[in-house]
């Protein structure tokens, strides 16, 4: 099984991936780690701020890694924001049957109510230097974009509205 986790920044994608790794012992691929490896090695001139270009650059690599894992009957957790909303047509039914798609997004209300908590937990799994651009409004815009993008493509979105734990608990049961 492939567990493909995407969503807006600060939604707990990495926390969920880590919990799934701990529970199921599936290998885990962070698209952010792949991104930084390619950037730091000089294999791309893109920067961490080039989000749209990074999706176009990284997704073909990640897509083929997913296909290889499915073909080899391997389990894999793939986590990151660089998954296009229209990812599904890249796979035929054989692959799709092996992929569990999860998108996490926070409601405006959750962001307003829990902004300080969101920022406090930004480094629960990996150290993160908070960019100055992380504001309530930027988080709201990012989360709305994921909700709208996934909804437009008919993809499910787990919306974190009142309690993170309550929202992700069902996702831990593959």
JSON list of C-alpha atoms in Angstrom, two decimals:
[
{"chain": "A", "resi": 1, "resn": "UNK", "atom": "CA", "xyz": [0.00, 0.00, 0.00]},
{"chain": "A", "resi": 2, "resn": "UNK", "atom": "CA", "xyz": [1.10, 3.52, -0.79]},
{"chain": "A", "resi": 3, "resn": "UNK", "atom": "CA", "xyz": [-0.09, 6.22, 1.60]},
{"chain": "A", "resi": 4, "resn": "UNK", "atom": "CA", "xyz": [0.09, 9.55, -0.19]},
{"chain": "A", "resi": 5, "resn": "UNK", "atom": "CA", "xyz": [-0.23, 12.44, 2.27]},
{"chain": "A", "resi": 6, "resn": "UNK", "atom": "CA", "xyz": [-0.48, 16.01, 1.08]},
{"chain": "A", "resi": 7, "resn": "UNK", "atom": "CA", "xyz": [-2.00, 19.25, 2.24]},
{"chain": "A", "resi": 8, "resn": "UNK", "atom": "CA", "xyz": [-1.31, 22.79, 3.23]},
{"chain": "A", "resi": 9, "resn": "UNK", "atom": "CA", "xyz": [1.69, 23.90, 5.23]},
{"chain": "A", "resi": 10, "resn": "UNK", "atom": "CA", "xyz": [1.55, 23.33, 9.00]},
{"chain": "A", "resi": 11, "resn": "UNK", "atom": "CA", "xyz": [-1.39, 20.87, 8.85]},
{"chain": "A", "resi": 12, "resn": "UNK", "atom": "CA", "xyz": [0.50, 18.01, 10.50]},
{"chain": "A", "resi": 13, "resn": "UNK", "atom": "CA", "xyz": [1.36, 15.97, 7.40]},
{"chain": "A", "resi": 14, "resn": "UNK", "atom": "CA", "xyz": [4.74, 14.99, 8.81]},
{"chain": "A", "resi": 15, "resn": "UNK", "atom": "CA", "xyz": [3.26, 14.17, 12.22]},
{"chain": "A", "resi": 16, "resn": "UNK", "atom": "CA", "xyz": [0.69, 11.90, 10.56]},
{"chain": "A", "resi": 17, "resn": "UNK", "atom": "CA", "xyz": [3.37, 10.25, 8.40]},
{"chain": "A", "resi": 18, "resn": "UNK", "atom": "CA", "xyz": [5.51, 9.60, 11.48]},
{"chain": "A", "resi": 19, "resn": "UNK", "atom": "CA", "xyz": [2.58, 8.07, 13.34]},
{"chain": "A", "resi": 20, "resn": "UNK", "atom": "CA", "xyz": [1.81, 5.80, 10.39]},
{"chain": "A", "resi": 21, "resn": "UNK", "atom": "CA", "xyz": [5.48, 4.80, 10.19]},
{"chain": "A", "resi": 22, "resn": "UNK", "atom": "CA", "xyz": [5.49, 3.99, 13.91]},
{"chain": "A", "resi": 23, "resn": "UNK", "atom": "CA", "xyz": [2.26, 1.98, 13.67]},
{"chain": "A", "resi": 24, "resn": "UNK", "atom": "CA", "xyz": [2.78, 0.10, 10.40]},
{"chain": "A", "resi": 25, "resn": "UNK", "atom": "CA", "xyz": [6.56, 0.21, 9.95]},
{"chain": "A", "resi": 26, "resn": "UNK", "atom": "CA", "xyz": [6.15, 1.31, 6.33]},
{"chain": "A", "resi": 27, "resn": "UNK", "atom": "CA", "xyz": [9.12, 3.13, 4.82]},
{"chain": "A", "resi": 28, "resn": "UNK", "atom": "CA", "xyz": [8.63, 6.87, 4.60]},
{"chain": "A", "resi": 29, "resn": "UNK", "atom": "CA", "xyz": [9.58, 9.36, 1.88]},
{"chain": "A", "resi": 30, "resn": "UNK", "atom": "CA", "xyz": [9.51, 13.06, 2.65]},
{"chain": "A", "resi": 31, "resn": "UNK", "atom": "CA", "xyz": [9.13, 15.03, -0.58]},
{"chain": "A", "resi": 32, "resn": "UNK", "atom": "CA", "xyz": [10.68, 17.97, 1.31]},
{"chain": "A", "resi": 33, "resn": "UNK", "atom": "CA", "xyz": [13.84, 15.92, 1.89]},
{"chain": "A", "resi": 34, "resn": "UNK", "atom": "CA", "xyz": [13.97, 15.02, -1.81]},
{"chain": "A", "resi": 35, "resn": "UNK", "atom": "CA", "xyz": [13.46, 18.71, -2.67]},
{"chain": "A", "resi": 36, "resn": "UNK", "atom": "CA", "xyz": [16.27, 19.89, -0.40]},
{"chain": "A", "resi": 37, "resn": "UNK", "atom": "CA", "xyz": [18.61, 17.15, -1.60]},
{"chain": "A", "resi": 38, "resn": "UNK", "atom": "CA", "xyz": [18.13, 18.20, -5.20]},
{"chain": "A", "resi": 39, "resn": "UNK", "atom": "CA", "xyz": [18.47, 21.91, -4.35]},
{"chain": "A", "resi": 40, "resn": "UNK", "atom": "CA", "xyz": [21.53, 21.54, -2.09]},
{"chain": "A", "resi": 41, "resn": "UNK", "atom": "CA", "xyz": [23.28, 19.19, -4.52]},
{"chain": "A", "resi": 42, "resn": "UNK", "atom": "CA", "xyz": [22.92, 21.73, -7.30]},
{"chain": "A", "resi": 43, "resn": "UNK", "atom": "CA", "xyz": [20.78, 19.41, -9.42]},
{"chain": "A", "resi": 44, "resn": "UNK", "atom": "CA", "xyz": [18.24, 22.21, -9.85]},
{"chain": "A", "resi": 45, "resn": "UNK", "atom": "CA", "xyz": [18.36, 25.98, -9.83]},
{"chain": "A", "resi": 46, "resn": "UNK", "atom": "CA", "xyz": [14.97, 26.09, -8.11]},
{"chain": "A", "resi": 47, "resn": "UNK", "atom": "CA", "xyz": [14.75, 27.39, -4.55]},
{"chain": "A", "resi": 48, "resn": "UNK", "atom": "CA", "xyz": [12.50, 26.39, -1.64]},
{"chain": "A", "resi": 49, "resn": "UNK", "atom": "CA", "xyz": [10.28, 29.37, -2.49]},
{"chain": "A", "resi": 50, "resn": "UNK", "atom": "CA", "xyz": [9.47, 28.08, -6.01]},
{"chain": "A", "resi": 51, "resn": "UNK", "atom": "CA", "xyz": [6.46, 26.02, -4.90]},
{"chain": "A", "resi": 52, "resn": "UNK", "atom": "CA", "xyz": [4.59, 25.71, -8.21]},
{"chain": "A", "resi": 53, "resn": "UNK", "atom": "CA", "xyz": [7.76, 25.01, -10.17]},
{"chain": "A", "resi": 54, "resn": "UNK", "atom": "CA", "xyz": [8.87, 22.51, -7.53]},
{"chain": "A", "resi": 55, "resn": "UNK", "atom": "CA", "xyz": [5.62, 20.57, -7.87]},
{"chain": "A", "resi": 56, "resn": "UNK", "atom": "CA", "xyz": [6.14, 20.30, -11.63]},
{"chain": "A", "resi": 57, "resn": "UNK", "atom": "CA", "xyz": [9.79, 19.31, -11.11]},
{"chain": "A", "resi": 58, "resn": "UNK", "atom": "CA", "xyz": [9.36, 16.84, -8.23]},
{"chain": "A", "resi": 59, "resn": "UNK", "atom": "CA", "xyz": [6.08, 15.13, -9.06]},
{"chain": "A", "resi": 60, "resn": "UNK", "atom": "CA", "xyz": [7.35, 13.11, -12.06]},
{"chain": "A", "resi": 61, "resn": "UNK", "atom": "CA", "xyz": [10.12, 11.70, -9.85]},
{"chain": "A", "resi": 62, "resn": "UNK", "atom": "CA", "xyz": [7.80, 10.95, -6.93]},
{"chain": "A", "resi": 63, "resn": "UNK", "atom": "CA", "xyz": [5.15, 9.49, -9.28]},
{"chain": "A", "resi": 64, "resn": "UNK", "atom": "CA", "xyz": [7.63, 7.00, -10.72]},
{"chain": "A", "resi": 65, "resn": "UNK", "atom": "CA", "xyz": [8.91, 6.07, -7.26]},
{"chain": "A", "resi": 66, "resn": "UNK", "atom": "CA", "xyz": [5.30, 5.30, -6.28]},
{"chain": "A", "resi": 67, "resn": "UNK", "atom": "CA", "xyz": [4.83, 3.16, -9.39]},
{"chain": "A", "resi": 68, "resn": "UNK", "atom": "CA", "xyz": [8.03, 1.25, -8.65]},
{"chain": "A", "resi": 69, "resn": "UNK", "atom": "CA", "xyz": [6.91, 0.55, -5.07]},
{"chain": "A", "resi": 70, "resn": "UNK", "atom": "CA", "xyz": [3.50, -0.69, -6.27]},
{"chain": "A", "resi": 71, "resn": "UNK", "atom": "CA", "xyz": [5.09, -2.90, -8.94]},
{"chain": "A", "resi": 72, "resn": "UNK", "atom": "CA", "xyz": [7.32, -4.44, -6.28]},
{"chain": "A", "resi": 73, "resn": "UNK", "atom": "CA", "xyz": [4.43, -4.95, -3.82]},
{"chain": "A", "resi": 74, "resn": "UNK", "atom": "CA", "xyz": [6.11, -2.61, -1.34]},
{"chain": "A", "resi": 75, "resn": "UNK", "atom": "CA", "xyz": [4.48, -0.36, 1.21]},
{"chain": "A", "resi": 76, "resn": "UNK", "atom": "CA", "xyz": [5.48, 3.29, 1.28]},
{"chain": "A", "resi": 77, "resn": "UNK", "atom": "CA", "xyz": [4.36, 6.50, 2.97]},
{"chain": "A", "resi": 78, "resn": "UNK", "atom": "CA", "xyz": [4.91, 9.54, 0.75]},
{"chain": "A", "resi": 79, "resn": "UNK", "atom": "CA", "xyz": [4.40, 12.91, 2.39]},
{"chain": "A", "resi": 80, "resn": "UNK", "atom": "CA", "xyz": [4.64, 16.48, 1.19]},
{"chain": "A", "resi": 81, "resn": "UNK", "atom": "CA", "xyz": [2.88, 19.42, -0.35]},
{"chain": "A", "resi": 82, "resn": "UNK", "atom": "CA", "xyz": [4.28, 18.86, -3.86]},
{"chain": "A", "resi": 83, "resn": "UNK", "atom": "CA", "xyz": [1.47, 16.61, -5.07]},
{"chain": "A", "resi": 84, "resn": "UNK", "atom": "CA", "xyz": [-0.60, 18.12, -7.88]},
{"chain": "A", "resi": 85, "resn": "UNK", "atom": "CA", "xyz": [-4.36, 18.22, -7.40]},
{"chain": "A", "resi": 86, "resn": "UNK", "atom": "CA", "xyz": [-4.75, 16.27, -10.65]},
{"chain": "A", "resi": 87, "resn": "UNK", "atom": "CA", "xyz": [-2.41, 13.44, -9.58]},
{"chain": "A", "resi": 88, "resn": "UNK", "atom": "CA", "xyz": [-4.88, 10.61, -10.18]},
{"chain": "A", "resi": 89, "resn": "UNK", "atom": "CA", "xyz": [-4.75, 10.48, -14.04]},
{"chain": "A", "resi": 90, "resn": "UNK", "atom": "CA", "xyz": [-1.02, 9.70, -13.77]},
{"chain": "A", "resi": 91, "resn": "UNK", "atom": "CA", "xyz": [-1.89, 6.18, -12.59]},
{"chain": "A", "resi": 92, "resn": "UNK", "atom": "CA", "xyz": [-3.90, 3.37, -14.10]},
{"chain": "A", "resi": 93, "resn": "UNK", "atom": "CA", "xyz": [-6.28, 1.26, -12.00]},
{"chain": "A", "resi": 94, "resn": "UNK", "atom": "CA", "xyz": [-3.60, -1.23, -10.91]},
{"chain": "A", "resi": 95, "resn": "UNK", "atom": "CA", "xyz": [-1.69, 1.58, -9.21]},
{"chain": "A", "resi": 96, "resn": "UNK", "atom": "CA", "xyz": [-4.74, 3.44, -7.92]},
{"chain": "A", "resi": 97, "resn": "UNK", "atom": "CA", "xyz": [-5.94, 0.34, -6.08]},
{"chain": "A", "resi": 98, "resn": "UNK", "atom": "CA", "xyz": [-2.72, 0.42, -4.06]},
{"chain": "A", "resi": 99, "resn": "UNK", "atom": "CA", "xyz": [-2.79, 4.15, -3.21]},
{"chain": "A", "resi": 100, "resn": "UNK", "atom": "CA", "xyz": [-4.53, 5.68, -0.22]},
{"chain": "A", "resi": 101, "resn": "UNK", "atom": "CA", "xyz": [-4.75, 9.46, -0.73]},
{"chain": "A", "resi": 102, "resn": "UNK", "atom": "CA", "xyz": [-4.93, 11.79, 2.27]},
{"chain": "A", "resi": 103, "resn": "UNK", "atom": "CA", "xyz": [-5.14, 15.57, 2.10]},
{"chain": "A", "resi": 104, "resn": "UNK", "atom": "CA", "xyz": [-5.05, 17.61, 5.29]},
{"chain": "A", "resi": 105, "resn": "UNK", "atom": "CA", "xyz": [-6.37, 21.17, 5.52]},
{"chain": "A", "resi": 106, "resn": "UNK", "atom": "CA", "xyz": [-7.37, 23.47, 8.35]},
{"chain": "A", "resi": 107, "resn": "UNK", "atom": "CA", "xyz": [-10.52, 25.58, 8.45]},
{"chain": "A", "resi": 108, "resn": "UNK", "atom": "CA", "xyz": [-10.31, 29.35, 8.85]},
{"chain": "A", "resi": 109, "resn": "UNK", "atom": "CA", "xyz": [-11.91, 28.94, 12.27]},
{"chain": "A", "resi": 110, "resn": "UNK", "atom": "CA", "xyz": [-9.26, 26.42, 13.35]},
{"chain": "A", "resi": 111, "resn": "UNK", "atom": "CA", "xyz": [-6.47, 28.74, 12.23]},
{"chain": "A", "resi": 112, "resn": "UNK", "atom": "CA", "xyz": [-8.00, 31.73, 14.02]},
{"chain": "A", "resi": 113, "resn": "UNK", "atom": "CA", "xyz": [-8.56, 29.77, 17.21]},
{"chain": "A", "resi": 114, "resn": "UNK", "atom": "CA", "xyz": [-5.28, 27.85, 17.23]},
{"chain": "A", "resi": 115, "resn": "UNK", "atom": "CA", "xyz": [-2.72, 29.99, 15.41]},
{"chain": "A", "resi": 116, "resn": "UNK", "atom": "CA", "xyz": [-0.30, 30.14, 18.34]},
{"chain": "A", "resi": 117, "resn": "UNK", "atom": "CA", "xyz": [-0.60, 26.37, 18.85]},
{"chain": "A", "resi": 118, "resn": "UNK", "atom": "CA", "xyz": [0.00, 25.74, 15.13]},
{"chain": "A", "resi": 119, "resn": "UNK", "atom": "CA", "xyz": [3.19, 27.82, 15.25]},
{"chain": "A", "resi": 120, "resn": "UNK", "atom": "CA", "xyz": [4.24, 26.16, 18.52]},
{"chain": "A", "resi": 121, "resn": "UNK", "atom": "CA", "xyz": [4.00, 22.68, 16.96]},
{"chain": "A", "resi": 122, "resn": "UNK", "atom": "CA", "xyz": [5.68, 23.55, 13.65]},
{"chain": "A", "resi": 123, "resn": "UNK", "atom": "CA", "xyz": [8.81, 21.58, 14.60]},
{"chain": "A", "resi": 124, "resn": "UNK", "atom": "CA", "xyz": [7.31, 18.55, 16.32]},
{"chain": "A", "resi": 125, "resn": "UNK", "atom": "CA", "xyz": [9.02, 16.11, 13.92]},
{"chain": "A", "resi": 126, "resn": "UNK", "atom": "CA", "xyz": [11.64, 18.12, 12.07]},
{"chain": "A", "resi": 127, "resn": "UNK", "atom": "CA", "xyz": [13.28, 21.43, 12.90]},
{"chain": "A", "resi": 128, "resn": "UNK", "atom": "CA", "xyz": [11.73, 24.23, 10.93]},
{"chain": "A", "resi": 129, "resn": "UNK", "atom": "CA", "xyz": [12.83, 27.80, 10.74]},
{"chain": "A", "resi": 130, "resn": "UNK", "atom": "CA", "xyz": [9.60, 29.75, 10.56]},
{"chain": "A", "resi": 131, "resn": "UNK", "atom": "CA", "xyz": [9.47, 32.07, 7.57]},
{"chain": "A", "resi": 132, "resn": "UNK", "atom": "CA", "xyz": [8.21, 35.55, 8.31]},
{"chain": "A", "resi": 133, "resn": "UNK", "atom": "CA", "xyz": [5.47, 34.95, 5.73]},
{"chain": "A", "resi": 134, "resn": "UNK", "atom": "CA", "xyz": [3.64, 32.51, 8.03]},
{"chain": "A", "resi": 135, "resn": "UNK", "atom": "CA", "xyz": [0.64, 34.51, 9.13]},
{"chain": "A", "resi": 136, "resn": "UNK", "atom": "CA", "xyz": [-2.97, 33.71, 9.83]},
{"chain": "A", "resi": 137, "resn": "UNK", "atom": "CA", "xyz": [-3.90, 35.07, 6.42]},
{"chain": "A", "resi": 138, "resn": "UNK", "atom": "CA", "xyz": [-1.20, 33.13, 4.54]},
{"chain": "A", "resi": 139, "resn": "UNK", "atom": "CA", "xyz": [-2.20, 29.90, 6.31]},
{"chain": "A", "resi": 140, "resn": "UNK", "atom": "CA", "xyz": [-5.86, 30.53, 5.48]},
{"chain": "A", "resi": 141, "resn": "UNK", "atom": "CA", "xyz": [-5.08, 31.17, 1.83]},
{"chain": "A", "resi": 142, "resn": "UNK", "atom": "CA", "xyz": [-2.89, 28.06, 1.59]},
{"chain": "A", "resi": 143, "resn": "UNK", "atom": "CA", "xyz": [-5.51, 25.85, 3.25]},
{"chain": "A", "resi": 144, "resn": "UNK", "atom": "CA", "xyz": [-8.33, 27.25, 1.11]},
{"chain": "A", "resi": 145, "resn": "UNK", "atom": "CA", "xyz": [-6.27, 26.52, -2.00]},
{"chain": "A", "resi": 146, "resn": "UNK", "atom": "CA", "xyz": [-5.94, 22.85, -0.97]},
{"chain": "A", "resi": 147, "resn": "UNK", "atom": "CA", "xyz": [-9.62, 22.53, -0.09]},
{"chain": "A", "resi": 148, "resn": "UNK", "atom": "CA", "xyz": [-10.69, 24.11, -3.38]},
{"chain": "A", "resi": 149, "resn": "UNK", "atom": "CA", "xyz": [-8.09, 22.30, -5.51]},
{"chain": "A", "resi": 150, "resn": "UNK", "atom": "CA", "xyz": [-8.88, 18.85, -4.12]},
{"chain": "A", "resi": 151, "resn": "UNK", "atom": "CA", "xyz": [-12.63, 19.47, -4.17]},
{"chain": "A", "resi": 152, "resn": "UNK", "atom": "CA", "xyz": [-12.45, 20.55, -7.82]},
{"chain": "A", "resi": 153, "resn": "UNK", "atom": "CA", "xyz": [-10.74, 17.24, -8.65]},
{"chain": "A", "resi": 154, "resn": "UNK", "atom": "CA", "xyz": [-13.17, 15.20, -6.54]},
{"chain": "A", "resi": 155, "resn": "UNK", "atom": "CA", "xyz": [-10.50, 14.31, -4.00]},
{"chain": "A", "resi": 156, "resn": "UNK", "atom": "CA", "xyz": [-11.32, 13.92, -0.31]},
{"chain": "A", "resi": 157, "resn": "UNK", "atom": "CA", "xyz": [-9.99, 16.44, 2.18]},
{"chain": "A", "resi": 158, "resn": "UNK", "atom": "CA", "xyz": [-9.70, 15.87, 5.90]},
{"chain": "A", "resi": 159, "resn": "UNK", "atom": "CA", "xyz": [-10.58, 19.26, 7.33]},
{"chain": "A", "resi": 160, "resn": "UNK", "atom": "CA", "xyz": [-9.18, 20.05, 10.75]},
{"chain": "A", "resi": 161, "resn": "UNK", "atom": "CA", "xyz": [-11.85, 22.25, 12.26]},
{"chain": "A", "resi": 162, "resn": "UNK", "atom": "CA", "xyz": [-11.85, 21.87, 16.03]},
{"chain": "A", "resi": 163, "resn": "UNK", "atom": "CA", "xyz": [-9.37, 19.19, 17.15]},
{"chain": "A", "resi": 164, "resn": "UNK", "atom": "CA", "xyz": [-6.35, 17.86, 15.25]},
{"chain": "A", "resi": 165, "resn": "UNK", "atom": "CA", "xyz": [-6.30, 14.52, 17.07]},
{"chain": "A", "resi": 166, "resn": "UNK", "atom": "CA", "xyz": [-9.97, 13.90, 16.42]},
{"chain": "A", "resi": 167, "resn": "UNK", "atom": "CA", "xyz": [-9.57, 14.74, 12.73]},
{"chain": "A", "resi": 168, "resn": "UNK", "atom": "CA", "xyz": [-6.56, 12.47, 12.08]},
{"chain": "A", "resi": 169, "resn": "UNK", "atom": "CA", "xyz": [-7.43, 9.54, 14.34]},
{"chain": "A", "resi": 170, "resn": "UNK", "atom": "CA", "xyz": [-9.51, 7.76, 11.64]},
{"chain": "A", "resi": 171, "resn": "UNK", "atom": "CA", "xyz": [-6.64, 8.17, 9.17]},
{"chain": "A", "resi": 172, "resn": "UNK", "atom": "CA", "xyz": [-4.40, 5.98, 11.30]},
{"chain": "A", "resi": 173, "resn": "UNK", "atom": "CA", "xyz": [-6.49, 2.92, 10.45]},
{"chain": "A", "resi": 174, "resn": "UNK", "atom": "CA", "xyz": [-5.39, 1.81, 7.03]}
]
